[in-house]
Coordinates of C-alpha atoms in Angstrom, one line a residue:
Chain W
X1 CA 0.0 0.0 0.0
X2 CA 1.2 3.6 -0.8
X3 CA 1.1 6.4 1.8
X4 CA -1.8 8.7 0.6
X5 CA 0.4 12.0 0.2
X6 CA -2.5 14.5 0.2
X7 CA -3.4 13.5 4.1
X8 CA -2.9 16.3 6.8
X9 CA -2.3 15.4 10.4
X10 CA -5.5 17.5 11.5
X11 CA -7.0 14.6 9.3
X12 CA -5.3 11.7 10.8
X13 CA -5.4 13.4 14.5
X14 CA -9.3 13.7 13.8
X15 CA -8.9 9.7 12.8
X16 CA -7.2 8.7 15.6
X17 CA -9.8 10.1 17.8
X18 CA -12.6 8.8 16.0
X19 CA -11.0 5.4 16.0
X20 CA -10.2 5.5 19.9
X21 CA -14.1 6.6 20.7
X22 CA -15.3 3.6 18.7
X23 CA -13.1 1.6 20.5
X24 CA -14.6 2.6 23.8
X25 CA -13.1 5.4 25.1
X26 CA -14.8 8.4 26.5
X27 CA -15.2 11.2 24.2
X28 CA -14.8 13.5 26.7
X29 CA -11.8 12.8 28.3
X30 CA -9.9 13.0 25.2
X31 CA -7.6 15.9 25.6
X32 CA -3.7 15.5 25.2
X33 CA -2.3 15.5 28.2
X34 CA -4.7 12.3 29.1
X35 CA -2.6 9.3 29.5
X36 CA -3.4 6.3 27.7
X37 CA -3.9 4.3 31.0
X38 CA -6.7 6.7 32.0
X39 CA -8.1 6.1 28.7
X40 CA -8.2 2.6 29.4
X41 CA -6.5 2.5 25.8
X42 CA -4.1 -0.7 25.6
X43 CA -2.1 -2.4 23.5
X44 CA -4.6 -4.3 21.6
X45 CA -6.7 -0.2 20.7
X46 CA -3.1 0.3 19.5
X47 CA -3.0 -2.7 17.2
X48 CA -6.8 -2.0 16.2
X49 CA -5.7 1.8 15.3
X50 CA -2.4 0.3 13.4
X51 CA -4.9 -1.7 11.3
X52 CA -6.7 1.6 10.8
X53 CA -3.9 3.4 9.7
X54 CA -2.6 1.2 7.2
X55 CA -5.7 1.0 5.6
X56 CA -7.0 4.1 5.4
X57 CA -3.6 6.1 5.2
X58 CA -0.7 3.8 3.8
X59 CA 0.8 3.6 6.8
X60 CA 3.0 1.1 8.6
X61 CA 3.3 1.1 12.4
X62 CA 5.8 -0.1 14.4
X63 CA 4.9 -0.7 17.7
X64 CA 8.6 -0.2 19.1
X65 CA 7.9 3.7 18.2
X66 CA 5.1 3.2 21.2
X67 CA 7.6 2.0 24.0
X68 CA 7.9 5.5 25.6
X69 CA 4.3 6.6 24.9
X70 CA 2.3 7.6 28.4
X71 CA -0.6 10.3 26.6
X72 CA -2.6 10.5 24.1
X73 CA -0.9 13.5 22.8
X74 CA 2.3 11.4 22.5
X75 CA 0.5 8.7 20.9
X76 CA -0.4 11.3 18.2
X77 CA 2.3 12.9 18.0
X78 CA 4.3 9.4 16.9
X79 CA 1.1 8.6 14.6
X80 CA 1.5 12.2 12.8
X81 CA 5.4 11.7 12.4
X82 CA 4.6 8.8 10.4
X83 CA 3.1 11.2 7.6
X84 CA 6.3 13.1 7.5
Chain H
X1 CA -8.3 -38.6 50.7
X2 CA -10.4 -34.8 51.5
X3 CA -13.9 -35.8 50.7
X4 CA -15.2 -32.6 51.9
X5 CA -17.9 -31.0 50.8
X6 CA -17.5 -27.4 48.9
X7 CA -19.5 -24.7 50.2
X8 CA -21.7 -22.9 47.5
X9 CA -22.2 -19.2 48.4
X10 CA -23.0 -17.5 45.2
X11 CA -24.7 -18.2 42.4
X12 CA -25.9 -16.1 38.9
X13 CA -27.5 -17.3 35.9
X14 CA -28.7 -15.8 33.0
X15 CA -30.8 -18.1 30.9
X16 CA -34.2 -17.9 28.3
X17 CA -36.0 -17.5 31.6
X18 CA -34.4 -13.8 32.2
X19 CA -31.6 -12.6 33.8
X20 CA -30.6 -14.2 37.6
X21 CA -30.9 -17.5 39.0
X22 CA -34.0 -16.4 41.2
X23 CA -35.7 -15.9 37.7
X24 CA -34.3 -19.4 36.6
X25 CA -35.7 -20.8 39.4
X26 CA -39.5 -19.6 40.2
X27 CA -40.5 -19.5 36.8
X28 CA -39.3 -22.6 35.9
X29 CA -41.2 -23.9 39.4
X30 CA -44.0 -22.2 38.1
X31 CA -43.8 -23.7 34.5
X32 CA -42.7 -20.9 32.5
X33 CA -41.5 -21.9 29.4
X34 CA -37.9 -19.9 27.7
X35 CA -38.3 -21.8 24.4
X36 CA -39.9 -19.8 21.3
X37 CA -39.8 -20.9 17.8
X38 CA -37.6 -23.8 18.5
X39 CA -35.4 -22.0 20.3
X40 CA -34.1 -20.7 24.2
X41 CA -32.6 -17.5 23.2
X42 CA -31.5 -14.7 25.8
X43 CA -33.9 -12.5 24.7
X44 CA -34.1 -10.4 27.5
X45 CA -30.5 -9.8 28.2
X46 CA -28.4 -6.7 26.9
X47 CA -24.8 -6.7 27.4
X48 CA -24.9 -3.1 27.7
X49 CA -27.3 -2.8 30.6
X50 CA -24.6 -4.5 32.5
X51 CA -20.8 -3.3 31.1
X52 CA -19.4 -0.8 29.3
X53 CA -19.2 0.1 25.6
X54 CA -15.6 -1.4 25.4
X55 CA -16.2 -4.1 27.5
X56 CA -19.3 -5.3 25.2
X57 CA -17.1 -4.6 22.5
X58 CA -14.1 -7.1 23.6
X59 CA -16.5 -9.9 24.3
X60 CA -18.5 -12.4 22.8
X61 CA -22.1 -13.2 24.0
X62 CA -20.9 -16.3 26.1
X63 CA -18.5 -14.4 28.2
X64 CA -21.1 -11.8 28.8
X65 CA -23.3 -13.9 30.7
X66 CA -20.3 -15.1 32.2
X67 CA -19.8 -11.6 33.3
X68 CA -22.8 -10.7 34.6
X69 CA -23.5 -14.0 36.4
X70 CA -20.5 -14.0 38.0
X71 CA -21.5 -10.5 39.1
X72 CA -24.4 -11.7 40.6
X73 CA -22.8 -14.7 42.7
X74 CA -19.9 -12.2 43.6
X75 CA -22.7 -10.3 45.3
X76 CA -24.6 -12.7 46.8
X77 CA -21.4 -14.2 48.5
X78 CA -20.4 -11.3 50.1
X79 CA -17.5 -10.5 48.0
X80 CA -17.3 -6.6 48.7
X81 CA -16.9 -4.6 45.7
X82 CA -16.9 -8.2 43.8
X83 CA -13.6 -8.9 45.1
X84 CA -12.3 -12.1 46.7
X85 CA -12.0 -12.0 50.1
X86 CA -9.3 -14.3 50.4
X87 CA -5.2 -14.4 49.7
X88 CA -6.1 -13.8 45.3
X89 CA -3.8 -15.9 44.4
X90 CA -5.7 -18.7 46.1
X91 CA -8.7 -18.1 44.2
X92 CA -9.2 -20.3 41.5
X93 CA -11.7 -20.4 38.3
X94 CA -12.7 -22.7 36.0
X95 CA -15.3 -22.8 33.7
X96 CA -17.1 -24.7 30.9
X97 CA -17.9 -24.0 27.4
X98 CA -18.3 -26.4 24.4
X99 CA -17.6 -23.6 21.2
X100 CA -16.6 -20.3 22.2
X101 CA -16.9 -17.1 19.7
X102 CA -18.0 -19.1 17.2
X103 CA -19.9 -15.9 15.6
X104 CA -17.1 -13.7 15.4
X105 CA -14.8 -16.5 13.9
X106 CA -17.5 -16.8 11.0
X107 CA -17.4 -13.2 10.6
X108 CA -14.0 -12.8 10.5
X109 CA -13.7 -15.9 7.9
X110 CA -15.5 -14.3 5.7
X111 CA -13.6 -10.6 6.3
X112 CA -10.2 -12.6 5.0
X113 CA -12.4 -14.2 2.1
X114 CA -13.8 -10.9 1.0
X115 CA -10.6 -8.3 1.9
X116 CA -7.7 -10.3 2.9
X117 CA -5.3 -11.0 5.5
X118 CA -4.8 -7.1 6.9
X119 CA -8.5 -6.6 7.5
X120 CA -8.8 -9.6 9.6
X121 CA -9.8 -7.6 13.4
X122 CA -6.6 -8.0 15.5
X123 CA -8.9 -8.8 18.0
X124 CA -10.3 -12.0 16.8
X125 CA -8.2 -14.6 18.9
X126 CA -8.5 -13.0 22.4
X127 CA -12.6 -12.1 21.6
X128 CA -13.4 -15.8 20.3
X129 CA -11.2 -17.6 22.6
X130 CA -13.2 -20.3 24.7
X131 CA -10.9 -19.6 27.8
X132 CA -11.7 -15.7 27.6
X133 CA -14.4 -15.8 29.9
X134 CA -11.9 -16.8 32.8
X135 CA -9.3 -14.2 31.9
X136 CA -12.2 -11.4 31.6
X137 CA -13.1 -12.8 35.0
X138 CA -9.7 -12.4 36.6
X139 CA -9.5 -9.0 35.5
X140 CA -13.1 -8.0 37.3
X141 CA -12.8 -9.6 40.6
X142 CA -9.2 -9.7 41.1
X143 CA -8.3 -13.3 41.7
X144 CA -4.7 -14.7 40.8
X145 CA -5.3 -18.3 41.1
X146 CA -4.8 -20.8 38.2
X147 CA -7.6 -20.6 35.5
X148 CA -8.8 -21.8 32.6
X149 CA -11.7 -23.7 30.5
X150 CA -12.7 -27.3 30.0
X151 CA -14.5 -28.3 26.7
X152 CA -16.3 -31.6 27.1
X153 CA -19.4 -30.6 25.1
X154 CA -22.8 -30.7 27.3
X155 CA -20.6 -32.3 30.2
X156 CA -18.1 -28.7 30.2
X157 CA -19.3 -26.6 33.2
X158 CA -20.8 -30.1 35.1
X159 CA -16.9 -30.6 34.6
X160 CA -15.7 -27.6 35.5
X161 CA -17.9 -27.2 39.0
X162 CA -16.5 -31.0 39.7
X163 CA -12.9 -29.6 39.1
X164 CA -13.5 -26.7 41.3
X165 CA -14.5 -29.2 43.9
X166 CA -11.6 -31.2 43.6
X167 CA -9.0 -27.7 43.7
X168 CA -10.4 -27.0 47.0
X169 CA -9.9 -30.7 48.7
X170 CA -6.7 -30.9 47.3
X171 CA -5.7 -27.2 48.5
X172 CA -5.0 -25.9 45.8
X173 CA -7.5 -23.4 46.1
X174 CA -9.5 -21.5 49.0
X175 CA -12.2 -20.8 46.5
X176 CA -13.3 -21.3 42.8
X177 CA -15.0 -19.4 40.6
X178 CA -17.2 -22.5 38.4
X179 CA -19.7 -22.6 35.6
X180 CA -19.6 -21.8 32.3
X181 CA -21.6 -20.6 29.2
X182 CA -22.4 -20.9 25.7
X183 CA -24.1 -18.7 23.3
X184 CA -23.9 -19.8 19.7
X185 CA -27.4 -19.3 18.6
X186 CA -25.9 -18.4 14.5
X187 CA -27.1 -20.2 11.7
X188 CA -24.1 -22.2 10.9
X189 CA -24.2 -24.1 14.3
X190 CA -27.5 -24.5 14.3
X191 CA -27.5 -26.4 11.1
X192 CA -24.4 -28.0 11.9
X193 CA -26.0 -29.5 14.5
X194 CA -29.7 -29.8 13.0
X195 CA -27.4 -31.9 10.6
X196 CA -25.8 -33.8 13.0
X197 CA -29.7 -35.1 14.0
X198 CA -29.6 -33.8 17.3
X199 CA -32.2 -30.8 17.3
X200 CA -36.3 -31.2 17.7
X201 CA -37.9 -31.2 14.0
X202 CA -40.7 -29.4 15.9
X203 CA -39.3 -27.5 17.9
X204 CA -41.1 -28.5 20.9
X205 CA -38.9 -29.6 24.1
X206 CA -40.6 -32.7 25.9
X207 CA -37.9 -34.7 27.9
X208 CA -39.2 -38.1 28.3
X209 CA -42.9 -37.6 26.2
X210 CA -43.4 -40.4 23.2
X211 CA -43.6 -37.1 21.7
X212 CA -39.8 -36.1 22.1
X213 CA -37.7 -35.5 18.6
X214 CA -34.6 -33.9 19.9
X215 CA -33.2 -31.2 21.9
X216 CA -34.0 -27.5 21.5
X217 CA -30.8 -25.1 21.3
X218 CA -30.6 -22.4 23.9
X219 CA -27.8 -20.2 25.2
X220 CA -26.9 -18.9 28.7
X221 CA -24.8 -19.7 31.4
X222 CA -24.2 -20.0 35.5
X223 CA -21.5 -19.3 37.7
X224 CA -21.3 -20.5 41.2
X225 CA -18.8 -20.2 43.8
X226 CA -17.4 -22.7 46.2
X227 CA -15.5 -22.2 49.0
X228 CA -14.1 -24.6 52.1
X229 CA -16.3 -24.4 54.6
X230 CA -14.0 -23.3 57.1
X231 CA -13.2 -20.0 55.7
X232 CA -16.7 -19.0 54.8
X233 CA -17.8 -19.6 58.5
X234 CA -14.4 -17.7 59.5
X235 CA -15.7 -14.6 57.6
X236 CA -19.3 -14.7 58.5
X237 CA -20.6 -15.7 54.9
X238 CA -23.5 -17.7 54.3
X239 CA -23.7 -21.0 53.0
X240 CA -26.4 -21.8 50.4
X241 CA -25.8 -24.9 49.9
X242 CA -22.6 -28.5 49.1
X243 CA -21.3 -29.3 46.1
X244 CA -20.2 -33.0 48.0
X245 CA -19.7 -35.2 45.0
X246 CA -18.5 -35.4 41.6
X247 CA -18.1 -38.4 39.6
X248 CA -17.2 -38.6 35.9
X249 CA -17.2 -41.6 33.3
X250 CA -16.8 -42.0 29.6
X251 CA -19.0 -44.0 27.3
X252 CA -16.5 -45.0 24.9
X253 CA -18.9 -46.4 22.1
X254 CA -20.1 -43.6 20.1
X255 CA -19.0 -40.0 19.2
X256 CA -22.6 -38.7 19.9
X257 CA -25.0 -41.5 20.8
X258 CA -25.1 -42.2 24.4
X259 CA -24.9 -46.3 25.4
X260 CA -28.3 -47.1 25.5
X261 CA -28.1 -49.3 28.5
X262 CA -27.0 -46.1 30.5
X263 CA -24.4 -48.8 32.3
X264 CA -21.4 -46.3 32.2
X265 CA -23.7 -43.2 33.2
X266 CA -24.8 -45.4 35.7
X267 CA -21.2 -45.8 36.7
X268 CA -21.0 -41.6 37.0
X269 CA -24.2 -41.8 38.8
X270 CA -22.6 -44.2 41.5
X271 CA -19.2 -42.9 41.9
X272 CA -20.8 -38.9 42.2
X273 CA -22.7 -40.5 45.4
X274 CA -19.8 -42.3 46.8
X275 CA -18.1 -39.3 46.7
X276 CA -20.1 -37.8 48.7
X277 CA -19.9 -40.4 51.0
X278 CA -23.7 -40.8 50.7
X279 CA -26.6 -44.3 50.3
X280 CA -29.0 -44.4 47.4
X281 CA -31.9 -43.9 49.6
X282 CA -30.5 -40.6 50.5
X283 CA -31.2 -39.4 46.9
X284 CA -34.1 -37.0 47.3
X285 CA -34.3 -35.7 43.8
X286 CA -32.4 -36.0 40.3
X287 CA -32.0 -33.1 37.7
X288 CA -31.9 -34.7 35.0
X289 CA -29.9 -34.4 31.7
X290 CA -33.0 -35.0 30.3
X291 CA -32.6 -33.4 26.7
X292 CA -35.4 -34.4 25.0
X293 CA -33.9 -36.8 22.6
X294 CA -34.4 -40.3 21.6
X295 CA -31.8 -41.4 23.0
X296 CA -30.6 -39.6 26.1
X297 CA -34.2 -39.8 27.7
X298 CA -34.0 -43.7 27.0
X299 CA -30.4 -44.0 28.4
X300 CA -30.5 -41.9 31.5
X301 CA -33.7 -43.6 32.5
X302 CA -31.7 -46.8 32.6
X303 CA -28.8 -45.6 34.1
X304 CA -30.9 -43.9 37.1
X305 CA -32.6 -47.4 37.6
X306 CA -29.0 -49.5 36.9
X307 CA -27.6 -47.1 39.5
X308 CA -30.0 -46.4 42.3
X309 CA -32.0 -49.3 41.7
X310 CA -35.8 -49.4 43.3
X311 CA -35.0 -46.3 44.8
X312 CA -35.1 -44.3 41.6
X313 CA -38.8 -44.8 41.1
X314 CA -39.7 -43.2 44.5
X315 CA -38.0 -39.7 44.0
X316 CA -38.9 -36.7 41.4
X317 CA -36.4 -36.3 38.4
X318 CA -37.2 -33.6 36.1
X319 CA -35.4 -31.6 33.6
X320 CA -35.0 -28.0 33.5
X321 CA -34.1 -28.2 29.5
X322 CA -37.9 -28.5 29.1
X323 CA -38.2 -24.8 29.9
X324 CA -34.9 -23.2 29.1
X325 CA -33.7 -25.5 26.6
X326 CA -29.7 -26.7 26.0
X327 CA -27.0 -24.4 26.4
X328 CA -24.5 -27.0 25.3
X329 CA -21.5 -25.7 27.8
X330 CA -23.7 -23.6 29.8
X331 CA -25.6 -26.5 30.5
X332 CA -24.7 -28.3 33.8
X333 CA -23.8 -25.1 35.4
X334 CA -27.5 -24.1 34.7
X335 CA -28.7 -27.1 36.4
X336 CA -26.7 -27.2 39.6
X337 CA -28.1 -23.8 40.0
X338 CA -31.3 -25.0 39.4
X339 CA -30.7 -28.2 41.4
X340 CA -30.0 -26.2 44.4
X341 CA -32.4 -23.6 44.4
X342 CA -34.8 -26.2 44.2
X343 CA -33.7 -28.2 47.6
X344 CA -33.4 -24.8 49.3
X345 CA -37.5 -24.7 48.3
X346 CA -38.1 -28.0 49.0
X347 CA -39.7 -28.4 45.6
X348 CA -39.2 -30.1 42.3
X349 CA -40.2 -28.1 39.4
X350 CA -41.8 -30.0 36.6
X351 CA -40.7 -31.0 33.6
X352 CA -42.8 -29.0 31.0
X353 CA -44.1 -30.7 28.3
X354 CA -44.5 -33.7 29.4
X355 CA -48.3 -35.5 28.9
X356 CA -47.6 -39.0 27.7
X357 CA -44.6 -40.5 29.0
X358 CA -42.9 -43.1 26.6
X359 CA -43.5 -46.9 27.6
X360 CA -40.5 -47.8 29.7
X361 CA -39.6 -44.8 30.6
X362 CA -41.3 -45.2 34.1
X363 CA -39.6 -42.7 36.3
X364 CA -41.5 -39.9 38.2
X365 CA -40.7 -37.1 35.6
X366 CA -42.8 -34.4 37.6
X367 CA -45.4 -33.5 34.5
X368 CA -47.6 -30.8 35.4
X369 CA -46.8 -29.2 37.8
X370 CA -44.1 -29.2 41.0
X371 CA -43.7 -31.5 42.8
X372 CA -43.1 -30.9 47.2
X373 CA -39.9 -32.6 48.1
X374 CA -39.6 -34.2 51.6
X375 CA -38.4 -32.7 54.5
X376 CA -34.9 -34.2 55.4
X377 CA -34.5 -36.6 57.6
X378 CA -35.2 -36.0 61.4
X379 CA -31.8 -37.9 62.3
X380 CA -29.7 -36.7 59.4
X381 CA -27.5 -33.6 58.6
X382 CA -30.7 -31.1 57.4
X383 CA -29.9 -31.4 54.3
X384 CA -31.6 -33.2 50.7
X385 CA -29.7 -34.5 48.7
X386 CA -30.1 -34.4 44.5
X387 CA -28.2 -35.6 41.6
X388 CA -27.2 -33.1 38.4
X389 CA -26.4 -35.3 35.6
X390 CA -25.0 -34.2 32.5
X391 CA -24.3 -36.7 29.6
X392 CA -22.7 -35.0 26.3
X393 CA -21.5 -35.5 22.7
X394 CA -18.5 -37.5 23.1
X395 CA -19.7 -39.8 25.8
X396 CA -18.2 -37.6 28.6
X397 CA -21.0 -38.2 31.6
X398 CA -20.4 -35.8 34.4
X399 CA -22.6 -36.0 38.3
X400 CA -22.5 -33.9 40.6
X401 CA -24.1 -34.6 44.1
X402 CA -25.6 -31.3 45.5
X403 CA -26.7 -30.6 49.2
X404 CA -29.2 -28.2 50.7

């Protein structure tokens, strides 16, 4: 699959979010600084998200880029990189 | 060897009957019938009511009544907050179920026909997985003790209470989370097994009736937990009822068809009660098996008379499949809820459907309506005494001896 160029990380952020909510998490606790355990977001949201991602975006995660990852913002942050 | 008995003190059910084993019990009693169009669906329960959105998400229907039944025997033994009250890592749980996520594995099938590998949901294993009930347990109510699941068709959670029994004598446990549930109500098992010649043409349930053309499929499940005895006393819990005997046998003649001579059910039958250290005259009532079948009506009547002799024509035996039809793994634990409810009444609820008994099959089957059970006797313990039988595909017969 090729990365889709044309995608901003306002879309992708928006994406992620999305993706997180259908996976259970509340909608209103999502704000940055949240960590992931609060979230209740674990490792298999993250391999559900991955899934996402490559589909939808061309993009290949690796979940080593997750080992230092505590919030959501840092979760994004990584994601967004990969667009770069 | 520790022949004690295991303390029962919780119990939760959700079945075609509604939601709790109260439910199970007094409608059933009352002649209440789950079954509709053939078949004992949940109809009544909504996962949601009970867990959150990602918890619904991450399970399959058979670990959600594991969930919520568990809940509900958590509660009614005293567990605060629905945590063991005991060292966790001497808690225990094991728990039957025959197929597991079966829907979700379909679904997914088709996903990698239709897309390919990459849109198979990561989550398939851990959703589907027959043992995912126990680990979604651990994580609610906090116990650390070994786990698992046992698959032994319609025998599973008889199996799996009979192992929880046998973890506690052998202290390897100071409780045990038991039961088990099944919920694969989806067209393809249903015709795998309507092609296997095992489900009611008409889809009418009538264990022992001349009438009788199979079983009816349900879904549901029951937890119970055991304790010692000891320790439930030490913490001021209350004690519903004994699990004080298990015994197990295999038929070893046909992959489905029980032994018609019920000689090696009869064997269960015998080694349950000697387990428990008790006489066949102590017997005060069976649950039966009772699936509505050919063959298992025909079998279990002769193993009851092989194995308890004259005695089996002067007690009640009954089968609660008539109202809430077969839950395959969530089967036995069903019953031994049922089986114990219904000693802590002192009545045997009637097996519905039943007018016209087939010739030969000569038991009191308890048509109508229930029947009063005896008070115990003046010089015993306090306590009647019933049989739960469970007989499954495979020939794996599972008893256990329950006490109220």
């Amino acid at each position: 699959m090729v990365l889709k160029t044309s995608t901003t990380p306002e879309q992708m952020g928006t994406r992620i979010l999305e993706a997180l909510v259908e996976f259970g998490a509340d909608p209103d606790a999502m704000h940055p600084d949240a960590t992931l355990e609060s979230l209740e977001i674990d490792s298999l949201d993250m391999f559900e998200l991955a899934q996402i991602l490559h589909q939808e975006f061309g993009i290949e995660v690796n979940p080593d880029d997750f080992e230092d990852v505590a919030t959501l913002g840092d979760a994004q942050a990584v994601l967004v990189g990969y667009l770069k | 060897m520790n022949k004690q008995p295991a303390a029962i003190t919780g119990v939760g059910a959700v079945t075609p009957l509604g939601v709790g084993a109260g439910t199970l019990f007094e409608r059933w009693r009352d002649g209440v019938c789950g079954l509709e169009d053939g078949l004992g669906e949940c109809r009544d329960f909504d996962a949601s009511e009970y867990m959150s959105r990602k918890q619904v998400r991450r399970t399959e229907r058979f670990v959600q009544f594991g969930v919520v039944a568990a809940r509900e025997a958590a509660e009614q033994a005293g567990w605060e907050d629905g945590q063991t009250p005991c060292d966790p890592h001497r808690v225990a749980c094991v728990l039957g179920v025959s197929l597991g996520g079966t829907q979700v594995l379909f679904d997914q099938y088709q996903t990698l026909e239709e897309k390919g590998a990459d849109a198979v949901w990561p989550l398939t294993i851990p959703v589907s997985m027959p043992n995912a009930t126990p680990a979604v347990l651990a994580m609610a109510h906090g116990f650390r003790g070994e786990s698992r699941a046992i698959a032994s068709a319609c025998s599973s959670s008889a199996q799996a209470i009979g192992e929880g029994v046998r973890m506690l004598r052998q202290d390897e446990a100071d409780a045990v989370v038991v039961g088990g549930s099944e919920a694969c109500l989806t067209p393809f098992i249903i015709a795998a097994f309507k092609m296997a010649g095992a489900l009611s043409r008409s889809g009418d349930c009538r264990p022992f009736d001349e009438r009788r053309d199979g079983f009816v499929m349900a879904e549901g499940g029951g937890i119970l937990i055991l304790e010692k005895p000891e320790l439930v006393e030490a913490r001021g819990g209350e004690i519903l009822g004994y699990v004080s005997g298990y015994g197990s046998s295999t038929d070893g003649y046909h992959l489905t068809a029980p032994a018609e001579d019920g000689r090696i059910c009869a064997h269960a039958i015998r080694s349950a009660l000697a387990d428990a250290g008790r006489r066949n005259e102590e017997v005060d009532y069976v649950n039966a098996h009772g699936t509505s079948t050919d063959a298992n009506d025909r079998a279990e009547t002769n193993a009851l008379k092989v194995a308890l002799g004259e005695h089996a024509y002067e007690i009640p035996v009954s089968s609660t499949k008539s109202v809430v039809g077969h839950s395959i793994g969530g089967a036995g634990a069903v019953e031994a809820i049922a089986t114990l409810l219904a000693l802590r009444a002192r009545q045997a609820p009637p097996t519905v459907g039943l007018e016209f008994p087939e010739e030969g099959l000569d038991l009191d089957y308890v048509p109508g309506k229930a029947a009063t059970l005896p008070a115990p006797d003046g010089d015993g313990d306090g306590r009647l005494v019933a049989l739960s039988n469970s007989f499954a595909f495979g020939g794996h017969n599972a008893v256990l001896v329950i006490e109220a």
